[in-house]
Coordinates of C-alpha atoms in Angstrom, one line a residue:
X1 CA -42.0 -47.9 -41.7
X2 CA -43.6 -46.9 -38.4
X3 CA -40.4 -47.7 -36.6
X4 CA -38.4 -45.6 -39.0
X5 CA -40.8 -42.7 -38.6
X6 CA -40.5 -42.9 -34.8
X7 CA -36.7 -43.0 -35.0
X8 CA -36.7 -39.9 -37.3
X9 CA -39.1 -38.2 -34.9
X10 CA -36.8 -39.0 -31.9
X11 CA -33.8 -37.7 -33.8
X12 CA -35.6 -34.6 -34.8
X13 CA -36.7 -33.9 -31.2
X14 CA -33.1 -34.6 -30.1
X15 CA -31.8 -32.2 -32.7
X16 CA -34.2 -29.5 -31.8
X17 CA -33.4 -29.9 -28.1
X18 CA -29.7 -29.6 -28.9
X19 CA -30.3 -26.5 -31.0
X20 CA -32.4 -24.9 -28.2
X21 CA -29.7 -25.8 -25.7
X22 CA -27.0 -24.3 -28.0
X23 CA -29.1 -21.2 -28.6
X24 CA -29.8 -20.8 -24.9
X25 CA -26.1 -21.2 -24.2
X26 CA -25.2 -18.5 -26.7
X27 CA -28.0 -16.3 -25.4
X28 CA -26.9 -16.7 -21.8
X29 CA -23.3 -16.0 -22.8
X30 CA -24.4 -12.8 -24.6
X31 CA -26.5 -11.8 -21.5
X32 CA -23.5 -12.6 -19.2
X33 CA -21.4 -10.4 -21.5
X34 CA -23.9 -7.5 -21.2
X35 CA -23.0 -5.0 -18.5
X36 CA -25.2 -4.8 -15.4
X37 CA -25.5 -1.5 -13.6
X38 CA -26.9 -1.9 -10.1
X39 CA -26.8 1.7 -8.9
X40 CA -26.2 5.2 -10.0
X41 CA -25.8 8.2 -7.6
X42 CA -25.5 11.8 -8.7
X43 CA -24.6 14.5 -6.0
X44 CA -24.7 18.2 -6.9
X45 CA -22.6 20.5 -4.8
X46 CA -22.5 24.0 -6.3
X47 CA -21.2 26.8 -4.1
X48 CA -23.9 29.2 -5.2
X49 CA -26.5 27.2 -3.3
X50 CA -24.4 27.0 -0.2
X51 CA -23.9 30.8 -0.3
X52 CA -27.6 31.4 -0.9
X53 CA -29.7 29.1 1.3
X54 CA -33.5 29.4 0.8
X55 CA -35.8 31.3 3.2
X56 CA -39.2 29.8 3.8
X57 CA -40.9 32.1 1.2
X58 CA -38.2 31.6 -1.6
X59 CA -37.4 29.3 -4.4
X60 CA -34.4 28.9 -6.8
X61 CA -34.1 30.0 -10.4
X62 CA -33.3 28.3 -12.7
X63 CA -36.3 26.2 -12.0
X64 CA -34.9 23.5 -14.3
X65 CA -31.1 23.0 -14.1
X66 CA -29.2 21.5 -17.0
X67 CA -30.0 21.5 -20.6
X68 CA -33.7 22.3 -20.7
X69 CA -33.6 25.1 -23.3
X70 CA -36.2 27.1 -25.2
X71 CA -39.0 26.9 -22.6
X72 CA -42.6 27.5 -23.6
X73 CA -45.6 27.5 -21.2
X74 CA -49.4 27.4 -21.2
X75 CA -52.1 27.5 -18.5
X76 CA -55.5 25.9 -18.5
X77 CA -57.4 26.4 -15.2
X78 CA -55.0 25.6 -12.4
X79 CA -52.7 23.5 -14.6
X80 CA -49.5 24.7 -16.1
X81 CA -47.6 22.8 -18.8
X82 CA -44.1 23.6 -20.0
X83 CA -42.1 22.1 -22.8
X84 CA -38.4 22.3 -24.0
X85 CA -36.2 21.6 -27.0
X86 CA -34.6 18.1 -27.0
X87 CA -32.7 18.0 -30.3
X88 CA -31.7 14.4 -30.9
X89 CA -32.4 13.1 -27.4
X90 CA -35.0 10.4 -27.2
X91 CA -37.9 10.7 -26.3
X92 CA -38.4 14.2 -27.6
X93 CA -39.8 17.4 -26.0
X94 CA -39.8 16.9 -22.2
X95 CA -43.1 18.1 -20.7
X96 CA -43.6 19.3 -17.2
X97 CA -46.7 20.1 -15.1
X98 CA -47.2 22.4 -12.2
X99 CA -50.1 24.0 -10.3
X100 CA -48.1 27.0 -9.0
X101 CA -45.0 27.7 -11.2
X102 CA -42.7 26.6 -8.3
X103 CA -43.2 22.9 -7.9
X104 CA -42.8 21.0 -11.2
X105 CA -43.3 17.3 -12.1
X106 CA -42.1 15.8 -15.4
X107 CA -45.1 13.9 -16.8
X108 CA -43.3 12.5 -19.8
X109 CA -42.3 13.6 -23.3
X110 CA -44.6 14.9 -26.0
X111 CA -42.9 12.8 -28.7
X112 CA -42.3 9.3 -27.4
X113 CA -43.1 7.0 -30.3
X114 CA -41.2 6.1 -33.5
X115 CA -44.2 7.4 -35.5
X116 CA -43.5 10.9 -34.1
X117 CA -39.8 11.2 -33.9
X118 CA -37.2 10.7 -36.7
X119 CA -33.8 11.7 -35.3
X120 CA -32.0 8.4 -35.8
X121 CA -29.3 9.9 -38.0
X122 CA -29.3 13.5 -36.6
X123 CA -26.3 15.1 -34.8
X124 CA -26.9 16.0 -31.2
X125 CA -27.7 19.6 -31.9
X126 CA -30.1 18.7 -34.8
X127 CA -33.5 17.1 -34.5
X128 CA -36.1 19.1 -32.6
X129 CA -36.0 22.9 -32.1
X130 CA -37.9 25.4 -30.1
X131 CA -41.4 24.0 -29.2
X132 CA -44.4 26.1 -28.4
X133 CA -47.4 24.8 -26.4
X134 CA -50.8 26.4 -26.7
X135 CA -54.4 25.7 -25.6
X136 CA -57.4 26.5 -27.7
X137 CA -60.5 26.9 -25.5
X138 CA -62.8 26.8 -28.6
X139 CA -62.1 23.1 -29.2
X140 CA -60.6 22.2 -25.8
X141 CA -57.4 21.1 -27.5
X142 CA -53.7 21.5 -26.7
X143 CA -51.2 22.1 -29.5
X144 CA -47.4 21.5 -29.5
X145 CA -45.8 23.0 -32.6
X146 CA -42.1 22.8 -33.4
X147 CA -39.5 22.2 -36.1
X148 CA -38.1 18.7 -36.6
X149 CA -34.9 19.0 -38.6
X150 CA -34.9 15.3 -39.2
X151 CA -36.7 12.7 -41.3
X152 CA -37.8 15.3 -43.8
X153 CA -40.5 16.5 -41.4
X154 CA -39.8 20.3 -41.0
X155 CA -42.3 22.3 -39.2
X156 CA -45.0 20.2 -37.5
X157 CA -47.8 20.2 -34.9
X158 CA -49.2 17.5 -32.6
X159 CA -52.4 17.7 -30.6
X160 CA -54.1 16.3 -27.5
X161 CA -57.0 17.0 -25.3
X162 CA -55.1 15.7 -22.3
X163 CA -51.3 16.2 -22.0
X164 CA -51.2 13.4 -19.4
X165 CA -52.5 10.9 -21.9
X166 CA -50.2 11.4 -24.9
X167 CA -50.2 13.2 -28.2
X168 CA -51.1 12.6 -31.9
X169 CA -48.7 11.8 -34.7
X170 CA -47.3 14.8 -36.4
X171 CA -49.1 17.0 -38.9
X172 CA -46.4 18.4 -41.2
X173 CA -46.9 22.1 -42.0
X174 CA -46.4 23.7 -45.4
X175 CA -44.0 26.5 -44.6
X176 CA -40.2 27.0 -44.2
X177 CA -38.3 28.6 -41.4
X178 CA -38.2 27.7 -37.7
X179 CA -39.6 28.5 -34.3
X180 CA -43.4 28.3 -35.1
X181 CA -46.0 29.3 -32.5
X182 CA -49.8 29.3 -32.6
X183 CA -52.3 32.0 -31.5
X184 CA -56.0 31.5 -31.0
X185 CA -58.1 34.7 -31.0
X186 CA -61.2 35.4 -29.0
X187 CA -63.4 34.8 -32.1
X188 CA -62.0 31.3 -32.7
X189 CA -59.6 32.3 -35.6
X190 CA -56.1 30.7 -35.5
X191 CA -52.8 31.9 -36.7
X192 CA -49.2 30.6 -37.0
X193 CA -46.2 33.0 -36.5
X194 CA -42.6 31.9 -37.1
X195 CA -39.1 32.9 -38.0
X196 CA -38.1 32.8 -41.7
X197 CA -35.6 34.1 -44.2
X198 CA -36.4 37.4 -45.9
X199 CA -37.9 37.2 -49.4
X200 CA -35.4 36.1 -52.0
X201 CA -33.0 38.9 -52.9
X202 CA -34.0 41.0 -49.9
X203 CA -31.3 39.7 -47.5
X204 CA -29.4 42.7 -46.1
X205 CA -26.8 41.1 -43.8
X206 CA -25.8 37.9 -42.0
X207 CA -28.4 37.0 -39.5
X208 CA -31.2 39.0 -41.2
X209 CA -34.4 37.2 -40.4
X210 CA -38.1 38.0 -40.4
X211 CA -41.3 37.0 -38.5
X212 CA -44.2 35.8 -40.7
X213 CA -47.8 35.1 -39.9
X214 CA -50.3 32.7 -41.6
X215 CA -54.0 32.0 -41.1
X216 CA -54.4 28.5 -39.7
X217 CA -57.1 26.0 -40.6
X218 CA -58.0 24.1 -37.4
X219 CA -59.9 21.4 -39.3
X220 CA -57.0 20.5 -41.5
X221 CA -54.2 21.4 -39.0
X222 CA -52.5 23.3 -41.8
X223 CA -51.6 26.9 -42.8
X224 CA -53.9 28.5 -45.4
X225 CA -52.0 28.9 -48.7
X226 CA -51.4 32.5 -49.7
X227 CA -52.1 34.1 -46.3
X228 CA -48.4 34.5 -45.3
X229 CA -47.3 38.0 -44.4
X230 CA -44.1 39.5 -43.0
X231 CA -44.9 41.3 -39.8
X232 CA -41.4 42.0 -38.5
X233 CA -38.4 42.6 -40.7
X234 CA -35.0 42.2 -39.1
X235 CA -36.1 43.1 -35.6
X236 CA -36.7 46.2 -33.5
X237 CA -34.7 48.6 -35.6
X238 CA -33.4 47.1 -38.9
X239 CA -31.0 50.1 -39.4
X240 CA -29.0 48.6 -36.5
X241 CA -28.9 45.2 -38.3
X242 CA -30.4 43.1 -35.5
X243 CA -29.8 39.4 -35.9
X244 CA -32.0 36.3 -35.4
X245 CA -35.4 37.6 -34.6
X246 CA -37.1 34.3 -33.6
X247 CA -39.5 32.4 -31.4
X248 CA -42.5 34.7 -31.6
X249 CA -45.5 34.5 -29.3
X250 CA -48.7 36.6 -29.6
X251 CA -50.6 37.7 -26.5
X252 CA -53.9 39.6 -26.5
X253 CA -54.6 42.0 -23.6
X254 CA -57.8 43.4 -22.2
X255 CA -57.2 46.6 -24.2
X256 CA -58.0 44.5 -27.3
X257 CA -54.5 45.0 -28.7
X258 CA -52.1 42.3 -29.8
X259 CA -48.5 42.0 -28.4
X260 CA -45.8 40.1 -30.2
X261 CA -42.8 39.1 -28.1
X262 CA -39.7 37.6 -29.7
X263 CA -36.2 36.7 -29.0
X264 CA -33.6 38.9 -30.7
X265 CA -29.8 38.8 -30.9
X266 CA -29.2 35.0 -31.3
X267 CA -29.0 32.5 -28.5
X268 CA -25.6 33.7 -27.3
X269 CA -24.1 36.7 -25.5
X270 CA -26.3 39.2 -27.4
X271 CA -29.5 37.4 -26.6
X272 CA -32.6 39.4 -25.5
X273 CA -36.3 39.6 -25.5
X274 CA -38.2 42.3 -27.3
X275 CA -41.9 43.2 -27.8
X276 CA -44.1 44.8 -30.4
X277 CA -47.8 45.9 -30.5
X278 CA -50.6 46.0 -33.1
X279 CA -54.4 46.6 -33.3
X280 CA -54.6 43.5 -35.5
X281 CA -53.0 40.0 -35.2
X282 CA -51.8 40.3 -38.7
X283 CA -50.1 43.7 -38.0
X284 CA -48.6 46.1 -38.7
X285 CA -46.6 45.8 -35.4
X286 CA -44.8 48.7 -33.7
X287 CA -41.8 48.0 -31.4
X288 CA -41.9 49.1 -27.8
X289 CA -39.8 52.1 -27.0
X290 CA -38.2 50.4 -24.0
X291 CA -36.8 47.3 -25.8
X292 CA -35.2 45.0 -24.8
X293 CA -37.5 43.9 -22.0
X294 CA -35.1 41.2 -20.9
X295 CA -31.3 40.8 -21.4
X296 CA -28.0 40.4 -19.5
X297 CA -25.8 41.6 -22.4
X298 CA -24.9 45.1 -21.1
X299 CA -23.6 44.0 -17.7
X300 CA -20.1 43.8 -16.2
X301 CA -18.6 40.5 -17.3
X302 CA -16.7 40.2 -14.0
X303 CA -19.8 40.2 -11.8
X304 CA -20.3 37.5 -9.3
X305 CA -22.5 34.5 -10.1
X306 CA -22.9 35.5 -13.7
X307 CA -26.0 34.6 -15.7
X308 CA -25.8 35.2 -19.5
X309 CA -27.6 34.7 -22.8
X310 CA -31.1 35.5 -21.3
X311 CA -34.0 35.4 -23.8
X312 CA -36.4 33.1 -25.7
X313 CA -39.2 33.9 -23.2
X314 CA -42.9 33.0 -22.8
X315 CA -45.3 34.6 -20.4
X316 CA -48.2 33.3 -18.4
X317 CA -50.5 34.4 -15.5
X318 CA -49.4 33.0 -12.2
X319 CA -51.6 31.5 -9.4
X320 CA -51.5 34.9 -7.6
X321 CA -52.9 36.8 -10.6
X322 CA -49.5 38.3 -11.4
X323 CA -47.6 37.7 -14.7
X324 CA -44.5 35.5 -14.9
X325 CA -42.1 34.7 -17.7
X326 CA -40.0 31.6 -18.3
X327 CA -36.8 32.0 -20.4
X328 CA -33.5 30.4 -21.1
X329 CA -30.1 31.5 -19.9
X330 CA -26.7 30.0 -19.1
X331 CA -24.3 30.0 -16.1
X332 CA -20.7 29.8 -17.1
X333 CA -18.1 28.2 -14.9
X334 CA -14.9 29.8 -13.5
X335 CA -13.2 29.4 -16.9
X336 CA -16.1 31.1 -18.6
X337 CA -17.2 27.8 -20.1
X338 CA -20.7 26.5 -20.4
X339 CA -21.2 22.8 -19.6
X340 CA -24.7 22.7 -18.1
X341 CA -26.2 24.2 -21.2
X342 CA -29.1 26.6 -21.5
X343 CA -31.3 26.3 -18.5
X344 CA -34.9 27.3 -17.7
X345 CA -35.2 30.5 -15.5
X346 CA -38.3 32.4 -14.3
X347 CA -39.0 36.0 -13.4
X348 CA -42.1 38.1 -12.5
X349 CA -43.2 40.4 -15.3
X350 CA -44.5 43.9 -14.7
X351 CA -47.2 44.9 -17.2
X352 CA -48.6 47.9 -15.4
X353 CA -47.6 50.1 -18.3
X354 CA -48.2 49.8 -22.0
X355 CA -45.6 47.1 -22.5
X356 CA -44.4 44.3 -20.3
X357 CA -40.9 44.2 -18.7
X358 CA -39.2 41.4 -16.8
X359 CA -38.8 42.5 -13.2
X360 CA -35.0 42.8 -12.6
X361 CA -34.4 41.3 -16.0
X362 CA -32.0 44.1 -17.0
X363 CA -29.8 43.9 -13.9
X364 CA -27.7 40.9 -12.7
X365 CA -30.0 37.9 -12.2
X366 CA -30.2 36.5 -8.7
X367 CA -30.4 32.8 -7.7
X368 CA -33.5 33.2 -5.6
X369 CA -37.0 34.7 -5.9
X370 CA -40.0 35.3 -3.7
X371 CA -42.7 32.6 -4.2
X372 CA -46.1 33.6 -5.5
X373 CA -48.5 34.4 -2.7
X374 CA -49.9 31.2 -1.0
X375 CA -47.4 28.8 -2.6
X376 CA -45.3 26.3 -0.6
X377 CA -41.9 25.2 -1.9
X378 CA -41.9 21.4 -2.2
X379 CA -39.2 21.0 -4.8
X380 CA -37.4 17.7 -4.4
X381 CA -40.3 16.2 -2.4
X382 CA -43.4 14.2 -3.2
X383 CA -42.2 13.6 -6.8
X384 CA -41.5 17.3 -7.6
X385 CA -38.4 18.1 -9.6
X386 CA -35.4 19.1 -7.4
X387 CA -33.3 22.2 -7.7
X388 CA -30.4 23.7 -5.9
X389 CA -28.0 21.1 -4.5
X390 CA -29.5 17.6 -4.4
X391 CA -28.7 13.9 -4.6
X392 CA -30.3 11.7 -7.2
X393 CA -30.1 7.9 -6.5
X394 CA -31.2 5.3 -8.9
X395 CA -31.2 1.6 -7.9
X396 CA -32.9 0.4 -11.0
X397 CA -35.7 -1.3 -9.1
X398 CA -38.5 -0.6 -11.6
X399 CA -38.9 -1.0 -15.3
X400 CA -40.5 2.5 -15.3
X401 CA -37.3 4.5 -15.2
X402 CA -37.3 8.1 -14.2
X403 CA -38.1 10.4 -17.1
X404 CA -34.7 12.0 -16.7
X405 CA -33.1 9.0 -18.2
X406 CA -33.0 9.4 -22.0
X407 CA -31.6 7.7 -25.1
X408 CA -29.7 9.2 -28.0
X409 CA -31.4 9.0 -31.4
X410 CA -33.4 6.0 -30.4
X411 CA -35.6 4.6 -27.6
X412 CA -33.8 3.5 -24.4
X413 CA -36.1 0.5 -24.4
X414 CA -34.3 -0.8 -27.5
X415 CA -31.1 -1.6 -25.5
X416 CA -32.0 -1.8 -21.8
X417 CA -33.8 -4.3 -19.5
X418 CA -34.4 -4.0 -15.8
X419 CA -34.9 -6.8 -13.4
X420 CA -34.2 -7.5 -9.7
X421 CA -30.5 -7.4 -10.3
X422 CA -30.5 -3.9 -11.9
X423 CA -30.2 -2.4 -15.3
X424 CA -28.7 -4.4 -18.2
X425 CA -27.5 -2.6 -21.3
X426 CA -27.4 -4.9 -24.4
X427 CA -24.6 -3.3 -26.4
X428 CA -25.2 -2.0 -30.0
X429 CA -22.4 -2.4 -32.6
X430 CA -22.3 1.4 -32.8
X431 CA -20.2 3.5 -30.5
X432 CA -20.1 6.9 -28.8
X433 CA -18.6 8.6 -31.9
X434 CA -21.5 7.6 -34.3
X435 CA -24.3 9.7 -35.5
X436 CA -26.7 6.9 -35.0
X437 CA -28.6 5.3 -32.0
X438 CA -26.1 4.4 -29.3
X439 CA -26.5 2.1 -26.3
X440 CA -26.1 4.7 -23.6
X441 CA -28.6 5.8 -21.0
X442 CA -28.1 9.5 -20.3
X443 CA -29.1 12.1 -17.8
X444 CA -28.2 15.8 -17.9
X445 CA -25.4 17.5 -16.0
X446 CA -27.2 19.8 -13.6
X447 CA -24.3 21.3 -11.7
X448 CA -20.7 22.6 -12.2
X449 CA -19.6 20.7 -9.1
X450 CA -20.9 17.2 -8.8
X451 CA -20.0 13.6 -8.1
X452 CA -21.5 10.7 -10.1
X453 CA -20.9 7.1 -9.2
X454 CA -22.0 4.0 -11.0
X455 CA -21.7 0.4 -9.8
X456 CA -21.0 -2.0 -12.7
X457 CA -20.7 -5.8 -13.1
X458 CA -19.0 -6.6 -16.4
X459 CA -16.6 -9.0 -17.9
X460 CA -15.7 -7.9 -21.5
X461 CA -14.9 -10.8 -23.8
X462 CA -12.7 -8.9 -26.3
X463 CA -11.2 -5.6 -27.1
X464 CA -14.4 -4.7 -29.0
X465 CA -16.4 -4.7 -25.8
X466 CA -16.5 -1.7 -23.4
X467 CA -18.8 -0.5 -20.8
X468 CA -18.7 2.3 -18.2
X469 CA -19.4 6.0 -17.9
X470 CA -19.3 8.7 -20.5
X471 CA -19.4 12.5 -20.2
X472 CA -20.9 13.5 -23.5
X473 CA -21.3 16.9 -25.2
X474 CA -21.7 15.6 -28.7
X475 CA -20.5 12.8 -31.0
X476 CA -17.1 14.5 -31.5
X477 CA -16.5 15.8 -28.0
X478 CA -16.6 13.5 -24.9
X479 CA -14.9 11.5 -22.3
X480 CA -15.2 7.7 -22.1
X481 CA -14.3 6.0 -18.8
X482 CA -14.8 2.3 -19.2
X483 CA -13.8 -1.3 -18.8
X484 CA -12.5 -3.3 -21.7
X485 CA -10.1 -6.2 -22.5
X486 CA -6.7 -6.5 -24.2
X487 CA -5.1 -9.9 -24.7
X488 CA -6.0 -11.8 -21.5
X489 CA -6.2 -8.7 -19.2
X490 CA -9.1 -6.5 -18.2
X491 CA -8.4 -2.8 -18.3
X492 CA -10.0 0.4 -17.2
X493 CA -9.2 3.4 -19.4
X494 CA -10.0 7.1 -19.9
X495 CA -10.4 8.3 -23.5
X496 CA -10.7 11.9 -24.5
X497 CA -12.2 12.9 -27.9
X498 CA -11.8 16.4 -29.2
X499 CA -13.1 17.4 -32.6
X500 CA -13.4 13.8 -33.5
X501 CA -9.8 12.9 -32.6
X502 CA -9.5 10.4 -29.7
X503 CA -6.6 9.9 -27.3
X504 CA -6.1 7.6 -24.4
X505 CA -5.4 9.7 -21.3
X506 CA -4.5 6.7 -19.1
X507 CA -5.3 3.1 -18.6
X508 CA -4.6 0.4 -16.0
X509 CA -5.3 -3.3 -15.5
X510 CA -8.2 -4.2 -13.3
X511 CA -9.8 -7.2 -11.6
X512 CA -13.3 -7.5 -13.3
X513 CA -14.4 -10.5 -11.3
X514 CA -16.2 -8.3 -8.8
X515 CA -18.4 -5.2 -9.1
X516 CA -16.5 -2.1 -10.1
X517 CA -17.5 1.4 -8.9
X518 CA -16.8 4.1 -11.5
X519 CA -16.8 7.7 -10.4
X520 CA -16.4 11.1 -12.0
X521 CA -15.8 14.1 -9.7
X522 CA -16.5 17.5 -11.4
X523 CA -15.2 20.6 -9.8
X524 CA -16.0 23.4 -12.2
X525 CA -13.6 23.0 -15.1
X526 CA -11.6 20.2 -13.4
X527 CA -12.7 16.6 -13.9
X528 CA -11.2 13.6 -12.2
X529 CA -12.1 9.9 -12.8
X530 CA -11.8 7.2 -10.2
X531 CA -12.5 3.5 -9.8
X532 CA -12.9 1.2 -6.8
X533 CA -13.3 -2.6 -6.4
X534 CA -14.5 -2.4 -2.8
X535 CA -16.7 0.7 -2.9
X536 CA -14.5 2.5 -0.4
X537 CA -11.0 3.0 -1.7
X538 CA -11.0 4.9 -5.0
X539 CA -8.0 5.1 -7.4
X540 CA -7.6 8.0 -9.8
X541 CA -7.1 7.4 -13.5
X542 CA -5.6 10.1 -15.7
X543 CA -5.1 12.8 -13.0
X544 CA -7.1 16.0 -13.6
X545 CA -8.5 16.7 -17.0
X546 CA -10.4 19.7 -18.4
X547 CA -14.1 20.1 -19.0
X548 CA -13.3 22.2 -22.0
X549 CA -14.5 19.6 -24.5
X550 CA -17.8 19.3 -22.6
X551 CA -18.5 23.0 -23.1
X552 CA -20.6 24.8 -25.7
X553 CA -17.7 27.2 -26.1
X554 CA -15.4 24.5 -27.6
X555 CA -17.9 21.9 -28.9
X556 CA -20.5 24.4 -30.2
X557 CA -24.1 23.4 -30.7
X558 CA -27.1 24.0 -28.6
X559 CA -27.0 21.3 -25.8
X560 CA -25.3 21.0 -22.4
X561 CA -23.3 18.0 -21.3
X562 CA -24.8 14.6 -20.5
X563 CA -23.6 11.8 -18.3
X564 CA -24.3 8.3 -19.6
X565 CA -24.2 4.6 -18.6
X566 CA -22.6 3.3 -21.8
X567 CA -21.8 0.1 -23.6
X568 CA -20.7 -0.9 -27.0
X569 CA -19.6 -4.0 -28.9
X570 CA -17.8 -1.8 -31.4
X571 CA -15.2 -0.3 -29.1
X572 CA -12.3 1.7 -30.6
X573 CA -10.6 2.7 -27.3
X574 CA -7.5 0.5 -26.9
X575 CA -5.5 0.4 -23.6
X576 CA -1.9 1.5 -23.7

């Protein structure tokens, strides 16, 4: 009996050993089939920065290039914090820190946990809209309030006493509409203002919206039922049928009056910033007689270095005691297309009169500004965010990736791993067309003219496997430039997807036994894709293609284009 037991034990151990070996073999095979990216280099080369080099006392605007829209800013002491919309990008709501409004460091994202963010099935331009960030000195707490069009959340607020240390889970708020903002009065009372639809049956025209105010309960983090009131109907002058009054902020001045500043005209070519005044935070509010206080809509469309769509602003006192405003705007390319999205700009604000006005905000915006007194420009140095023309090199040497790398609809940590060899992407069985988490690590396009090069080691096992680069505007508009397999040959191909319809622009066989260098060269509206097997000699695939599908003009939505390191085990792009 004892002998039989020992034999069975030996057989069991042998069986388990065999199973572990088989599992390890399968796991190793799967890892070997996962693409390895060992380097990524992005080089911006826009002509505007060559034509306008910085003097010692100057800095560039936009201060954040690429799709960093809907800026909101707050100051506590010498610290400035700024947040931006992120839609379905993951993590959500990038947050930046500065001590001087010129040199910015990204310190993370406000919403970086699955208990905070619910965008798993949201389209790229859905998810999170228009955050506002405020500080309440009465309880020494920061508040970030926004609208999450995903997961049934709606309007919500999160809090922290230290933005460097993370934020609470969301408190859902009991009101409709979008673009909420908080205001804390000197006496400790709190209010929420936001965009909403007019009362039922009161809609007068397409785009007719109102601004509402509620009293806010700081203990419950909730609006107080029954306190809602319309404080702006339509906009500055409802007889002119203004559209999309939104993103309100209330400021209190030393004169004891309350100033309500809002975007008006929609986030397009009629965008602007307007202002109202009242003796009470709950109104009534009277519009300024010099509205709009910021816009580019009246200017010659043929002007050089055009900036358009300016608006959605927030104001803050600078380190020199002067007032500044951050806002969004776009810079179209030579074909009048927008691929970099809505970027974050800054201007001084003159509030020497009754109402504020953005300095030179009604004339063509310039690419450079004078720095606040006593500030030194360190952008691109010592960890500060770069602007102008710059090179971004990622060798994937640390598990703590740069915050500029983001996922789509899900955490990047769900599909990546980093070791001494580089970045491995473990492919999902979703692909780039899906409105679902995809295994692609993205960064924003920040220039019209740039070169991006990725070094890839990859041996796809079947036609269902693909890895490479993607230029992505949304799930139905993008380019895929990747390596796959057909029969017994490895191929590199370029796929174009327009309005959900995909075509293979070109494909060619390739030797996948050695590292492959994939490259995209963007020159305004012209894109060219190249590969190299030695890192020196590059071969074009597909000739010159248009960036039209990467533009907001064609694809719609609210985001700029992204470039991604992409992999899938559910590939639909077949070589020809």
